[in-house]
mmCIF file with all atom_site columns, C-alpha atoms and ligand atoms in Angstrom:
data_model
loop_
_atom_site.group_PDB
_atom_site.id
_atom_site.type_symbol
_atom_site.label_atom_id
_atom_site.label_alt_id
_atom_site.label_comp_id
_atom_site.label_asym_id
_atom_site.label_entity_id
_atom_site.label_seq_id
_atom_site.pdbx_PDB_ins_code
_atom_site.Cartn_x
_atom_site.Cartn_y
_atom_site.Cartn_z
_atom_site.occupancy
_atom_site.B_iso_or_equiv
_atom_site.pdbx_formal_charge
_atom_site.auth_seq_id
_atom_site.auth_comp_id
_atom_site.auth_asym_id
_atom_site.auth_atom_id
_atom_site.pdbx_PDB_model_num
ATOM   1   C CA . MET A 1 1   ? 99.862  135.357 138.954 1.00 93.00 ? 1   MET A CA 1
ATOM   2   C CA . ASN A 1 2   ? 96.599  136.276 137.262 1.00 97.00 ? 2   ASN A CA 1
ATOM   3   C CA . ILE A 1 3   ? 96.257  137.376 133.634 1.00 98.00 ? 3   ILE A CA 1
ATOM   4   C CA . LEU A 1 4   ? 96.465  141.090 134.393 1.00 98.00 ? 4   LEU A CA 1
ATOM   5   C CA . GLU A 1 5   ? 99.555  140.641 136.545 1.00 98.00 ? 5   GLU A CA 1
ATOM   6   C CA . LYS A 1 6   ? 101.194 138.642 133.758 1.00 98.00 ? 6   LYS A CA 1
ATOM   7   C CA . ILE A 1 7   ? 100.449 141.477 131.331 1.00 98.00 ? 7   ILE A CA 1
ATOM   8   C CA . GLU A 1 8   ? 101.890 143.950 133.818 1.00 98.00 ? 8   GLU A CA 1
ATOM   9   C CA . GLN A 1 9   ? 105.016 141.865 134.255 1.00 98.00 ? 9   GLN A CA 1
ATOM   10  C CA . LEU A 1 10  ? 105.587 141.803 130.494 1.00 98.00 ? 10  LEU A CA 1
ATOM   11  C CA . GLY A 1 11  ? 105.080 145.573 130.162 1.00 98.00 ? 11  GLY A CA 1
ATOM   12  C CA . VAL A 1 12  ? 104.532 145.600 126.398 1.00 98.00 ? 12  VAL A CA 1
ATOM   13  C CA . MET A 1 13  ? 101.630 144.337 124.340 1.00 98.00 ? 13  MET A CA 1
ATOM   14  C CA . PRO A 1 14  ? 101.963 143.811 120.602 1.00 98.00 ? 14  PRO A CA 1
ATOM   15  C CA . VAL A 1 15  ? 98.767  144.998 118.923 1.00 98.00 ? 15  VAL A CA 1
ATOM   16  C CA . ILE A 1 16  ? 98.391  142.689 115.951 1.00 98.00 ? 16  ILE A CA 1
ATOM   17  C CA . VAL A 1 17  ? 96.589  143.137 112.657 1.00 98.00 ? 17  VAL A CA 1
ATOM   18  C CA . ILE A 1 18  ? 96.886  139.840 110.819 1.00 98.00 ? 18  ILE A CA 1
ATOM   19  C CA . ASP A 1 19  ? 95.803  139.068 107.259 1.00 98.00 ? 19  ASP A CA 1
ATOM   20  C CA . ASN A 1 20  ? 96.303  135.314 107.217 1.00 98.00 ? 20  ASN A CA 1
ATOM   21  C CA . ALA A 1 21  ? 95.561  133.067 110.212 1.00 98.00 ? 21  ALA A CA 1
ATOM   22  C CA . ASP A 1 22  ? 98.092  130.546 108.892 1.00 98.00 ? 22  ASP A CA 1
ATOM   23  C CA . ASP A 1 23  ? 100.794 133.025 109.942 1.00 98.00 ? 23  ASP A CA 1
ATOM   24  C CA . ALA A 1 24  ? 99.707  132.817 113.594 1.00 98.00 ? 24  ALA A CA 1
ATOM   25  C CA . PRO A 1 25  ? 102.022 129.921 114.651 1.00 98.00 ? 25  PRO A CA 1
ATOM   26  C CA . ALA A 1 26  ? 105.143 131.497 113.135 1.00 98.00 ? 26  ALA A CA 1
ATOM   27  C CA . LEU A 1 27  ? 104.141 134.797 114.686 1.00 98.00 ? 27  LEU A CA 1
ATOM   28  C CA . ALA A 1 28  ? 103.785 133.176 118.114 1.00 98.00 ? 28  ALA A CA 1
ATOM   29  C CA . GLU A 1 29  ? 107.258 131.618 117.710 1.00 98.00 ? 29  GLU A CA 1
ATOM   30  C CA . ALA A 1 30  ? 108.706 135.002 116.762 1.00 98.00 ? 30  ALA A CA 1
ATOM   31  C CA . LEU A 1 31  ? 107.097 136.748 119.730 1.00 98.00 ? 31  LEU A CA 1
ATOM   32  C CA . LEU A 1 32  ? 108.183 134.092 122.203 1.00 98.00 ? 32  LEU A CA 1
ATOM   33  C CA . ALA A 1 33  ? 111.736 134.108 120.822 1.00 98.00 ? 33  ALA A CA 1
ATOM   34  C CA . GLY A 1 34  ? 111.865 137.825 121.617 1.00 98.00 ? 34  GLY A CA 1
ATOM   35  C CA . GLY A 1 35  ? 110.493 137.324 125.140 1.00 98.00 ? 35  GLY A CA 1
ATOM   36  C CA . VAL A 1 36  ? 106.959 138.508 124.402 1.00 98.00 ? 36  VAL A CA 1
ATOM   37  C CA . TYR A 1 37  ? 104.445 135.990 125.725 1.00 98.00 ? 37  TYR A CA 1
ATOM   38  C CA . ALA A 1 38  ? 101.254 137.967 125.094 1.00 98.00 ? 38  ALA A CA 1
ATOM   39  C CA . ALA A 1 39  ? 99.469  139.307 122.044 1.00 98.00 ? 39  ALA A CA 1
ATOM   40  C CA . GLU A 1 40  ? 96.403  141.413 121.392 1.00 98.00 ? 40  GLU A CA 1
ATOM   41  C CA . ILE A 1 41  ? 95.104  140.115 118.068 1.00 98.00 ? 41  ILE A CA 1
ATOM   42  C CA . THR A 1 42  ? 92.632  142.591 116.670 1.00 98.00 ? 42  THR A CA 1
ATOM   43  C CA . MET A 1 43  ? 89.304  141.547 115.221 1.00 98.00 ? 43  MET A CA 1
ATOM   44  C CA . ARG A 1 44  ? 89.866  144.197 112.522 1.00 96.00 ? 44  ARG A CA 1
ATOM   45  C CA . THR A 1 45  ? 90.580  141.653 109.828 1.00 97.00 ? 45  THR A CA 1
ATOM   46  C CA . ALA A 1 46  ? 88.647  138.595 108.712 1.00 96.00 ? 46  ALA A CA 1
ATOM   47  C CA . ALA A 1 47  ? 91.609  136.454 109.848 1.00 98.00 ? 47  ALA A CA 1
ATOM   48  C CA . GLY A 1 48  ? 91.643  137.842 113.403 1.00 98.00 ? 48  GLY A CA 1
ATOM   49  C CA . ARG A 1 49  ? 89.312  135.323 114.995 1.00 98.00 ? 49  ARG A CA 1
ATOM   50  C CA . ALA A 1 50  ? 90.949  132.285 113.388 1.00 98.00 ? 50  ALA A CA 1
ATOM   51  C CA . ALA A 1 51  ? 94.391  133.613 114.365 1.00 98.00 ? 51  ALA A CA 1
ATOM   52  C CA . ILE A 1 52  ? 93.256  133.880 117.999 1.00 98.00 ? 52  ILE A CA 1
ATOM   53  C CA . GLU A 1 53  ? 91.945  130.320 117.852 1.00 98.00 ? 53  GLU A CA 1
ATOM   54  C CA . LYS A 1 54  ? 95.111  128.916 116.287 1.00 98.00 ? 54  LYS A CA 1
ATOM   55  C CA . MET A 1 55  ? 97.535  130.753 118.546 1.00 98.00 ? 55  MET A CA 1
ATOM   56  C CA . SER A 1 56  ? 95.690  130.061 121.780 1.00 98.00 ? 56  SER A CA 1
ATOM   57  C CA . LYS A 1 57  ? 95.259  126.348 120.952 1.00 98.00 ? 57  LYS A CA 1
ATOM   58  C CA . GLU A 1 58  ? 98.736  125.680 119.582 1.00 98.00 ? 58  GLU A CA 1
ATOM   59  C CA . TYR A 1 59  ? 100.587 127.905 122.066 1.00 98.00 ? 59  TYR A CA 1
ATOM   60  C CA . PRO A 1 60  ? 98.889  127.460 125.448 1.00 96.00 ? 60  PRO A CA 1
ATOM   61  C CA . ASP A 1 61  ? 101.733 129.346 127.123 1.00 93.00 ? 61  ASP A CA 1
ATOM   62  C CA . MET A 1 62  ? 100.924 132.465 125.091 1.00 97.00 ? 62  MET A CA 1
ATOM   63  C CA . LEU A 1 63  ? 98.424  134.923 126.561 1.00 98.00 ? 63  LEU A CA 1
ATOM   64  C CA . VAL A 1 64  ? 96.237  135.576 123.564 1.00 98.00 ? 64  VAL A CA 1
ATOM   65  C CA . GLY A 1 65  ? 93.686  138.357 123.770 1.00 98.00 ? 65  GLY A CA 1
ATOM   66  C CA . ALA A 1 66  ? 91.301  139.932 121.305 1.00 98.00 ? 66  ALA A CA 1
ATOM   67  C CA . GLY A 1 67  ? 91.473  143.600 120.359 1.00 98.00 ? 67  GLY A CA 1
ATOM   68  C CA . THR A 1 68  ? 89.069  145.935 118.578 1.00 98.00 ? 68  THR A CA 1
ATOM   69  C CA . VAL A 1 69  ? 86.126  144.143 120.186 1.00 98.00 ? 69  VAL A CA 1
ATOM   70  C CA . LEU A 1 70  ? 83.256  146.492 119.407 1.00 98.00 ? 70  LEU A CA 1
ATOM   71  C CA . THR A 1 71  ? 80.121  144.483 120.216 1.00 98.00 ? 71  THR A CA 1
ATOM   72  C CA . ALA A 1 72  ? 78.842  141.883 122.678 1.00 98.00 ? 72  ALA A CA 1
ATOM   73  C CA . GLU A 1 73  ? 78.638  139.395 119.768 1.00 98.00 ? 73  GLU A CA 1
ATOM   74  C CA . ALA A 1 74  ? 82.285  139.978 118.874 1.00 98.00 ? 74  ALA A CA 1
ATOM   75  C CA . ALA A 1 75  ? 83.253  139.555 122.539 1.00 98.00 ? 75  ALA A CA 1
ATOM   76  C CA . LEU A 1 76  ? 81.451  136.214 122.724 1.00 98.00 ? 76  LEU A CA 1
ATOM   77  C CA . ASP A 1 77  ? 83.013  135.147 119.447 1.00 98.00 ? 77  ASP A CA 1
ATOM   78  C CA . ALA A 1 78  ? 86.491  136.110 120.660 1.00 98.00 ? 78  ALA A CA 1
ATOM   79  C CA . ILE A 1 79  ? 85.996  134.291 123.988 1.00 98.00 ? 79  ILE A CA 1
ATOM   80  C CA . ASN A 1 80  ? 84.796  131.170 122.154 1.00 98.00 ? 80  ASN A CA 1
ATOM   81  C CA . ALA A 1 81  ? 87.902  131.366 119.978 1.00 98.00 ? 81  ALA A CA 1
ATOM   82  C CA . GLY A 1 82  ? 90.078  131.159 123.093 1.00 98.00 ? 82  GLY A CA 1
ATOM   83  C CA . SER A 1 83  ? 90.795  134.776 124.061 1.00 98.00 ? 83  SER A CA 1
ATOM   84  C CA . SER A 1 84  ? 92.206  135.206 127.561 1.00 98.00 ? 84  SER A CA 1
ATOM   85  C CA . PHE A 1 85  ? 91.368  138.914 127.659 1.00 98.00 ? 85  PHE A CA 1
ATOM   86  C CA . ILE A 1 86  ? 89.313  141.406 125.681 1.00 98.00 ? 86  ILE A CA 1
ATOM   87  C CA . VAL A 1 87  ? 90.340  144.899 124.605 1.00 98.00 ? 87  VAL A CA 1
ATOM   88  C CA . SER A 1 88  ? 88.213  147.585 123.009 1.00 98.00 ? 88  SER A CA 1
ATOM   89  C CA . PRO A 1 89  ? 88.984  151.138 121.876 1.00 98.00 ? 89  PRO A CA 1
ATOM   90  C CA . GLY A 1 90  ? 86.183  152.581 124.025 1.00 98.00 ? 90  GLY A CA 1
ATOM   91  C CA . PHE A 1 91  ? 84.146  151.527 127.025 1.00 98.00 ? 91  PHE A CA 1
ATOM   92  C CA . ASN A 1 92  ? 81.287  149.273 125.911 1.00 98.00 ? 92  ASN A CA 1
ATOM   93  C CA . PRO A 1 93  ? 78.877  148.166 128.697 1.00 98.00 ? 93  PRO A CA 1
ATOM   94  C CA . ALA A 1 94  ? 77.552  145.236 126.610 1.00 98.00 ? 94  ALA A CA 1
ATOM   95  C CA . VAL A 1 95  ? 81.095  143.918 126.113 1.00 98.00 ? 95  VAL A CA 1
ATOM   96  C CA . ALA A 1 96  ? 81.745  144.429 129.837 1.00 98.00 ? 96  ALA A CA 1
ATOM   97  C CA . GLU A 1 97  ? 78.692  142.304 130.620 1.00 98.00 ? 97  GLU A CA 1
ATOM   98  C CA . VAL A 1 98  ? 79.789  139.413 128.397 1.00 98.00 ? 98  VAL A CA 1
ATOM   99  C CA . CYS A 1 99  ? 83.309  139.482 129.856 1.00 98.00 ? 99  CYS A CA 1
ATOM   100 C CA . ALA A 1 100 ? 81.962  139.538 133.420 1.00 98.00 ? 100 ALA A CA 1
ATOM   101 C CA . LYS A 1 101 ? 79.708  136.581 132.622 1.00 98.00 ? 101 LYS A CA 1
ATOM   102 C CA . TYR A 1 102 ? 82.644  134.499 131.370 1.00 98.00 ? 102 TYR A CA 1
ATOM   103 C CA . ASN A 1 103 ? 85.102  135.867 133.931 1.00 98.00 ? 103 ASN A CA 1
ATOM   104 C CA . ILE A 1 104 ? 87.432  137.221 131.241 1.00 98.00 ? 104 ILE A CA 1
ATOM   105 C CA . PRO A 1 105 ? 89.378  140.439 131.938 1.00 98.00 ? 105 PRO A CA 1
ATOM   106 C CA . TYR A 1 106 ? 88.078  143.381 129.932 1.00 98.00 ? 106 TYR A CA 1
ATOM   107 C CA . LEU A 1 107 ? 90.432  146.262 129.166 1.00 98.00 ? 107 LEU A CA 1
ATOM   108 C CA . PRO A 1 108 ? 88.252  149.081 127.822 1.00 98.00 ? 108 PRO A CA 1
ATOM   109 C CA . GLY A 1 109 ? 89.597  152.232 126.232 1.00 98.00 ? 109 GLY A CA 1
ATOM   110 C CA . VAL A 1 110 ? 89.149  155.573 127.977 1.00 98.00 ? 110 VAL A CA 1
ATOM   111 C CA . VAL A 1 111 ? 90.497  159.084 127.643 1.00 98.00 ? 111 VAL A CA 1
ATOM   112 C CA . THR A 1 112 ? 88.324  161.195 129.950 1.00 98.00 ? 112 THR A CA 1
ATOM   113 C CA . PRO A 1 113 ? 87.427  161.177 133.663 1.00 98.00 ? 113 PRO A CA 1
ATOM   114 C CA . THR A 1 114 ? 83.795  160.451 132.764 1.00 98.00 ? 114 THR A CA 1
ATOM   115 C CA . GLU A 1 115 ? 84.808  157.361 130.810 1.00 98.00 ? 115 GLU A CA 1
ATOM   116 C CA . ILE A 1 116 ? 86.977  156.215 133.715 1.00 98.00 ? 116 ILE A CA 1
ATOM   117 C CA . ASP A 1 117 ? 83.932  156.669 135.985 1.00 98.00 ? 117 ASP A CA 1
ATOM   118 C CA . MET A 1 118 ? 81.881  154.482 133.640 1.00 98.00 ? 118 MET A CA 1
ATOM   119 C CA . ALA A 1 119 ? 84.462  151.705 133.739 1.00 98.00 ? 119 ALA A CA 1
ATOM   120 C CA . LEU A 1 120 ? 84.792  151.976 137.522 1.00 98.00 ? 120 LEU A CA 1
ATOM   121 C CA . SER A 1 121 ? 81.032  151.741 137.928 1.00 98.00 ? 121 SER A CA 1
ATOM   122 C CA . HIS A 1 122 ? 81.318  148.316 136.246 1.00 97.00 ? 122 HIS A CA 1
ATOM   123 C CA . GLY A 1 123 ? 84.112  147.323 138.623 1.00 97.00 ? 123 GLY A CA 1
ATOM   124 C CA . ILE A 1 124 ? 86.845  147.682 135.991 1.00 98.00 ? 124 ILE A CA 1
ATOM   125 C CA . ASN A 1 125 ? 90.002  149.576 136.932 1.00 98.00 ? 125 ASN A CA 1
ATOM   126 C CA . TRP A 1 126 ? 92.646  148.156 134.573 1.00 98.00 ? 126 TRP A CA 1
ATOM   127 C CA . LEU A 1 127 ? 92.012  150.267 131.495 1.00 98.00 ? 127 LEU A CA 1
ATOM   128 C CA . LYS A 1 128 ? 93.416  151.156 128.108 1.00 98.00 ? 128 LYS A CA 1
ATOM   129 C CA . PHE A 1 129 ? 94.225  154.796 127.313 1.00 98.00 ? 129 PHE A CA 1
ATOM   130 C CA . PHE A 1 130 ? 93.577  155.207 123.594 1.00 98.00 ? 130 PHE A CA 1
ATOM   131 C CA . PRO A 1 131 ? 94.625  156.904 121.349 1.00 98.00 ? 131 PRO A CA 1
ATOM   132 C CA . ALA A 1 132 ? 97.438  157.796 123.714 1.00 98.00 ? 132 ALA A CA 1
ATOM   133 C CA . GLU A 1 133 ? 99.638  160.182 121.761 1.00 98.00 ? 133 GLU A CA 1
ATOM   134 C CA . SER A 1 134 ? 96.686  162.098 120.283 1.00 98.00 ? 134 SER A CA 1
ATOM   135 C CA . PHE A 1 135 ? 95.223  162.674 123.761 1.00 98.00 ? 135 PHE A CA 1
ATOM   136 C CA . GLY A 1 136 ? 98.271  164.087 125.482 1.00 98.00 ? 136 GLY A CA 1
ATOM   137 C CA . GLY A 1 137 ? 100.290 160.927 126.122 1.00 98.00 ? 137 GLY A CA 1
ATOM   138 C CA . ALA A 1 138 ? 102.040 160.264 129.418 1.00 98.00 ? 138 ALA A CA 1
ATOM   139 C CA . LYS A 1 139 ? 101.332 163.810 130.664 1.00 98.00 ? 139 LYS A CA 1
ATOM   140 C CA . THR A 1 140 ? 97.566  163.255 130.461 1.00 98.00 ? 140 THR A CA 1
ATOM   141 C CA . ILE A 1 141 ? 97.785  159.822 132.107 1.00 98.00 ? 141 ILE A CA 1
ATOM   142 C CA . LYS A 1 142 ? 99.808  161.316 134.954 1.00 98.00 ? 142 LYS A CA 1
ATOM   143 C CA . ALA A 1 143 ? 97.148  164.003 135.452 1.00 98.00 ? 143 ALA A CA 1
ATOM   144 C CA . LEU A 1 144 ? 94.321  161.427 135.372 1.00 98.00 ? 144 LEU A CA 1
ATOM   145 C CA . SER A 1 145 ? 96.057  159.188 137.875 1.00 98.00 ? 145 SER A CA 1
ATOM   146 C CA . ALA A 1 146 ? 96.040  161.926 140.547 1.00 98.00 ? 146 ALA A CA 1
ATOM   147 C CA . PRO A 1 147 ? 92.301  161.648 141.300 1.00 98.00 ? 147 PRO A CA 1
ATOM   148 C CA . TYR A 1 148 ? 92.075  158.021 140.086 1.00 98.00 ? 148 TYR A CA 1
ATOM   149 C CA . SER A 1 149 ? 94.822  156.482 142.176 1.00 97.00 ? 149 SER A CA 1
ATOM   150 C CA . ASP A 1 150 ? 93.378  152.954 141.915 1.00 97.00 ? 150 ASP A CA 1
ATOM   151 C CA . VAL A 1 151 ? 93.256  152.977 138.123 1.00 98.00 ? 151 VAL A CA 1
ATOM   152 C CA . LYS A 1 152 ? 95.935  151.387 135.959 1.00 98.00 ? 152 LYS A CA 1
ATOM   153 C CA . PHE A 1 153 ? 96.436  152.274 132.312 1.00 98.00 ? 153 PHE A CA 1
ATOM   154 C CA . MET A 1 154 ? 97.682  150.552 129.172 1.00 98.00 ? 154 MET A CA 1
ATOM   155 C CA . PRO A 1 155 ? 98.347  153.355 126.685 1.00 98.00 ? 155 PRO A CA 1
ATOM   156 C CA . THR A 1 156 ? 98.192  152.503 122.985 1.00 98.00 ? 156 THR A CA 1
ATOM   157 C CA . GLY A 1 157 ? 98.141  154.587 119.839 1.00 98.00 ? 157 GLY A CA 1
ATOM   158 C CA . GLY A 1 158 ? 101.323 156.213 118.586 1.00 98.00 ? 158 GLY A CA 1
ATOM   159 C CA . ILE A 1 159 ? 103.710 154.422 120.941 1.00 98.00 ? 159 ILE A CA 1
ATOM   160 C CA . THR A 1 160 ? 107.172 153.729 119.545 1.00 96.00 ? 160 THR A CA 1
ATOM   161 C CA . LEU A 1 161 ? 110.594 152.838 120.935 1.00 94.00 ? 161 LEU A CA 1
ATOM   162 C CA . ASP A 1 162 ? 111.283 156.595 121.024 1.00 96.00 ? 162 ASP A CA 1
ATOM   163 C CA . ASN A 1 163 ? 108.490 157.498 123.435 1.00 97.00 ? 163 ASN A CA 1
ATOM   164 C CA . ILE A 1 164 ? 107.703 154.241 125.270 1.00 97.00 ? 164 ILE A CA 1
ATOM   165 C CA . ALA A 1 165 ? 110.059 155.144 128.146 1.00 96.00 ? 165 ALA A CA 1
ATOM   166 C CA . ASP A 1 166 ? 107.960 158.234 129.009 1.00 97.00 ? 166 ASP A CA 1
ATOM   167 C CA . TYR A 1 167 ? 105.040 155.907 129.674 1.00 98.00 ? 167 TYR A CA 1
ATOM   168 C CA . LEU A 1 168 ? 106.805 153.017 131.370 1.00 97.00 ? 168 LEU A CA 1
ATOM   169 C CA . LYS A 1 169 ? 108.254 155.373 133.982 1.00 96.00 ? 169 LYS A CA 1
ATOM   170 C CA . LEU A 1 170 ? 104.774 156.009 135.405 1.00 97.00 ? 170 LEU A CA 1
ATOM   171 C CA . PRO A 1 171 ? 103.754 153.544 138.135 1.00 97.00 ? 171 PRO A CA 1
ATOM   172 C CA . CYS A 1 172 ? 100.093 153.749 137.045 1.00 98.00 ? 172 CYS A CA 1
ATOM   173 C CA . ILE A 1 173 ? 100.989 152.246 133.656 1.00 98.00 ? 173 ILE A CA 1
ATOM   174 C CA . TYR A 1 174 ? 100.946 148.466 133.665 1.00 98.00 ? 174 TYR A CA 1
ATOM   175 C CA . CYS A 1 175 ? 101.747 147.907 130.017 1.00 98.00 ? 175 CYS A CA 1
ATOM   176 C CA . CYS A 1 176 ? 102.208 149.743 126.703 1.00 98.00 ? 176 CYS A CA 1
ATOM   177 C CA . GLY A 1 177 ? 100.379 148.516 123.619 1.00 98.00 ? 177 GLY A CA 1
ATOM   178 C CA . ALA A 1 178 ? 101.894 149.081 120.198 1.00 98.00 ? 178 ALA A CA 1
ATOM   179 C CA . SER A 1 179 ? 101.603 147.771 116.684 1.00 98.00 ? 179 SER A CA 1
ATOM   180 C CA . PHE A 1 180 ? 105.231 148.470 115.697 1.00 97.00 ? 180 PHE A CA 1
ATOM   181 C CA . ILE A 1 181 ? 106.431 145.391 117.613 1.00 98.00 ? 181 ILE A CA 1
ATOM   182 C CA . ALA A 1 182 ? 104.721 143.014 115.178 1.00 98.00 ? 182 ALA A CA 1
ATOM   183 C CA . GLU A 1 183 ? 103.842 145.327 112.325 1.00 98.00 ? 183 GLU A CA 1
ATOM   184 C CA . ARG A 1 184 ? 101.226 144.136 109.868 1.00 98.00 ? 184 ARG A CA 1
ATOM   185 C CA . ALA A 1 185 ? 103.596 144.381 106.885 1.00 98.00 ? 185 ALA A CA 1
ATOM   186 C CA . LEU A 1 186 ? 106.290 142.359 108.671 1.00 98.00 ? 186 LEU A CA 1
ATOM   187 C CA . ILE A 1 187 ? 103.800 139.543 109.307 1.00 98.00 ? 187 ILE A CA 1
ATOM   188 C CA . ARG A 1 188 ? 102.614 139.682 105.699 1.00 98.00 ? 188 ARG A CA 1
ATOM   189 C CA . GLU A 1 189 ? 106.215 139.550 104.423 1.00 98.00 ? 189 GLU A CA 1
ATOM   190 C CA . HIS A 1 190 ? 107.077 136.771 106.891 1.00 98.00 ? 190 HIS A CA 1
ATOM   191 C CA . ASN A 1 191 ? 109.873 138.863 108.313 1.00 98.00 ? 191 ASN A CA 1
ATOM   192 C CA . PHE A 1 192 ? 109.636 137.086 111.641 1.00 98.00 ? 192 PHE A CA 1
ATOM   193 C CA . ALA A 1 193 ? 113.290 137.712 112.499 1.00 98.00 ? 193 ALA A CA 1
ATOM   194 C CA . GLU A 1 194 ? 112.590 141.454 112.573 1.00 98.00 ? 194 GLU A CA 1
ATOM   195 C CA . ILE A 1 195 ? 109.554 140.886 114.799 1.00 98.00 ? 195 ILE A CA 1
ATOM   196 C CA . THR A 1 196 ? 111.728 138.913 117.235 1.00 98.00 ? 196 THR A CA 1
ATOM   197 C CA . ARG A 1 197 ? 114.304 141.739 117.175 1.00 98.00 ? 197 ARG A CA 1
ATOM   198 C CA . ARG A 1 198 ? 111.654 144.357 117.941 1.00 98.00 ? 198 ARG A CA 1
ATOM   199 C CA . CYS A 1 199 ? 110.217 142.218 120.748 1.00 98.00 ? 199 CYS A CA 1
ATOM   200 C CA . ALA A 1 200 ? 113.660 141.787 122.298 1.00 98.00 ? 200 ALA A CA 1
ATOM   201 C CA . ASP A 1 201 ? 114.339 145.544 122.053 1.00 97.00 ? 201 ASP A CA 1
ATOM   202 C CA . ALA A 1 202 ? 111.023 146.379 123.703 1.00 97.00 ? 202 ALA A CA 1
ATOM   203 C CA . VAL A 1 203 ? 111.473 143.801 126.472 1.00 98.00 ? 203 VAL A CA 1
ATOM   204 C CA . GLU A 1 204 ? 115.000 145.059 127.118 1.00 97.00 ? 204 GLU A CA 1
ATOM   205 C CA . LEU A 1 205 ? 113.725 148.635 127.415 1.00 96.00 ? 205 LEU A CA 1
ATOM   206 C CA . VAL A 1 206 ? 111.065 147.555 129.923 1.00 97.00 ? 206 VAL A CA 1
ATOM   207 C CA . LYS A 1 207 ? 113.778 145.862 131.992 1.00 97.00 ? 207 LYS A CA 1
ATOM   208 C CA . GLN A 1 208 ? 116.035 148.920 131.871 1.00 96.00 ? 208 GLN A CA 1
ATOM   209 C CA . ILE A 1 209 ? 113.281 151.285 132.943 1.00 95.00 ? 209 ILE A CA 1
ATOM   210 C CA . ARG A 1 210 ? 111.675 149.168 135.616 1.00 92.00 ? 210 ARG A CA 1
ATOM   211 C CA . GLY A 1 211 ? 114.966 147.847 136.910 1.00 81.00 ? 211 GLY A CA 1
HETATM 212 C C1 . 3PG B 2 .   ? 95.396  150.049 118.922 1.00 53.52 ? 1   3PG B C1 1
HETATM 213 O O1 . 3PG B 2 .   ? 94.438  149.511 118.408 1.00 53.52 ? 1   3PG B O1 1
HETATM 214 O O2 . 3PG B 2 .   ? 95.653  149.937 120.121 1.00 53.52 ? 1   3PG B O2 1
HETATM 215 C C2 . 3PG B 2 .   ? 96.211  150.928 118.077 1.00 53.52 ? 1   3PG B C2 1
HETATM 216 O O3 . 3PG B 2 .   ? 95.836  150.877 116.754 1.00 53.52 ? 1   3PG B O3 1
HETATM 217 C C3 . 3PG B 2 .   ? 97.667  150.662 118.190 1.00 53.52 ? 1   3PG B C3 1
HETATM 218 O O4 . 3PG B 2 .   ? 98.235  151.866 117.888 1.00 53.52 ? 1   3PG B O4 1
HETATM 219 P P1 . 3PG B 2 .   ? 99.570  152.003 117.026 1.00 53.52 ? 1   3PG B P1 1
HETATM 220 O O5 . 3PG B 2 .   ? 99.283  151.349 115.712 1.00 53.52 ? 1   3PG B O5 1
HETATM 221 O O6 . 3PG B 2 .   ? 99.783  153.495 116.902 1.00 53.52 ? 1   3PG B O6 1
HETATM 222 O O7 . 3PG B 2 .   ? 100.662 151.321 117.796 1.00 53.52 ? 1   3PG B O7 1
#
């Protein structure tokens, strides 16, 4: 199974904003205990890169990716830190180039047909739909998937346990990204038991919906 298929099999992706890289090992334990073996650690905080490095080195079974990758330099930095995949809020051709060079999956954000065309013209068809709830949610993804039948989406932005089922029901959605699973405040407060609970709830929901 390749990296994208593993992400699809999991069905949920915790989007992580971490303030202290020393929390990365305990976070990985909490995620794994709840059945979540992947994490998108955003480069939004100063600790992001070091957290990616720590988690990917100490937990080789975890699929650790970098999120909020906005430049080619950040992509290279994230890949050097051990990222298995790269996520960005928009489609960035320079990031796409770096990822292609290092053979690392790139999941760029799109919301419009034109942006999907841009990604496709770079040979990328596993995309992120962001910010999902603000741009019409599952209804918009369903409409986009009619002409773009070979495109797969990972919606993020505003996804909660209350609306995740609407997304997971669509066959064109390979995974749902969300920050609630490993909320920033929970990591800061070291409430890892709650993170494990949320992971388990999300994983259970994926199982129920996909059968
Ligand atoms: C992202 O970067 O994908 C989003 O910030 C996650 O959105 P959420 O915080 O609404 O889950």
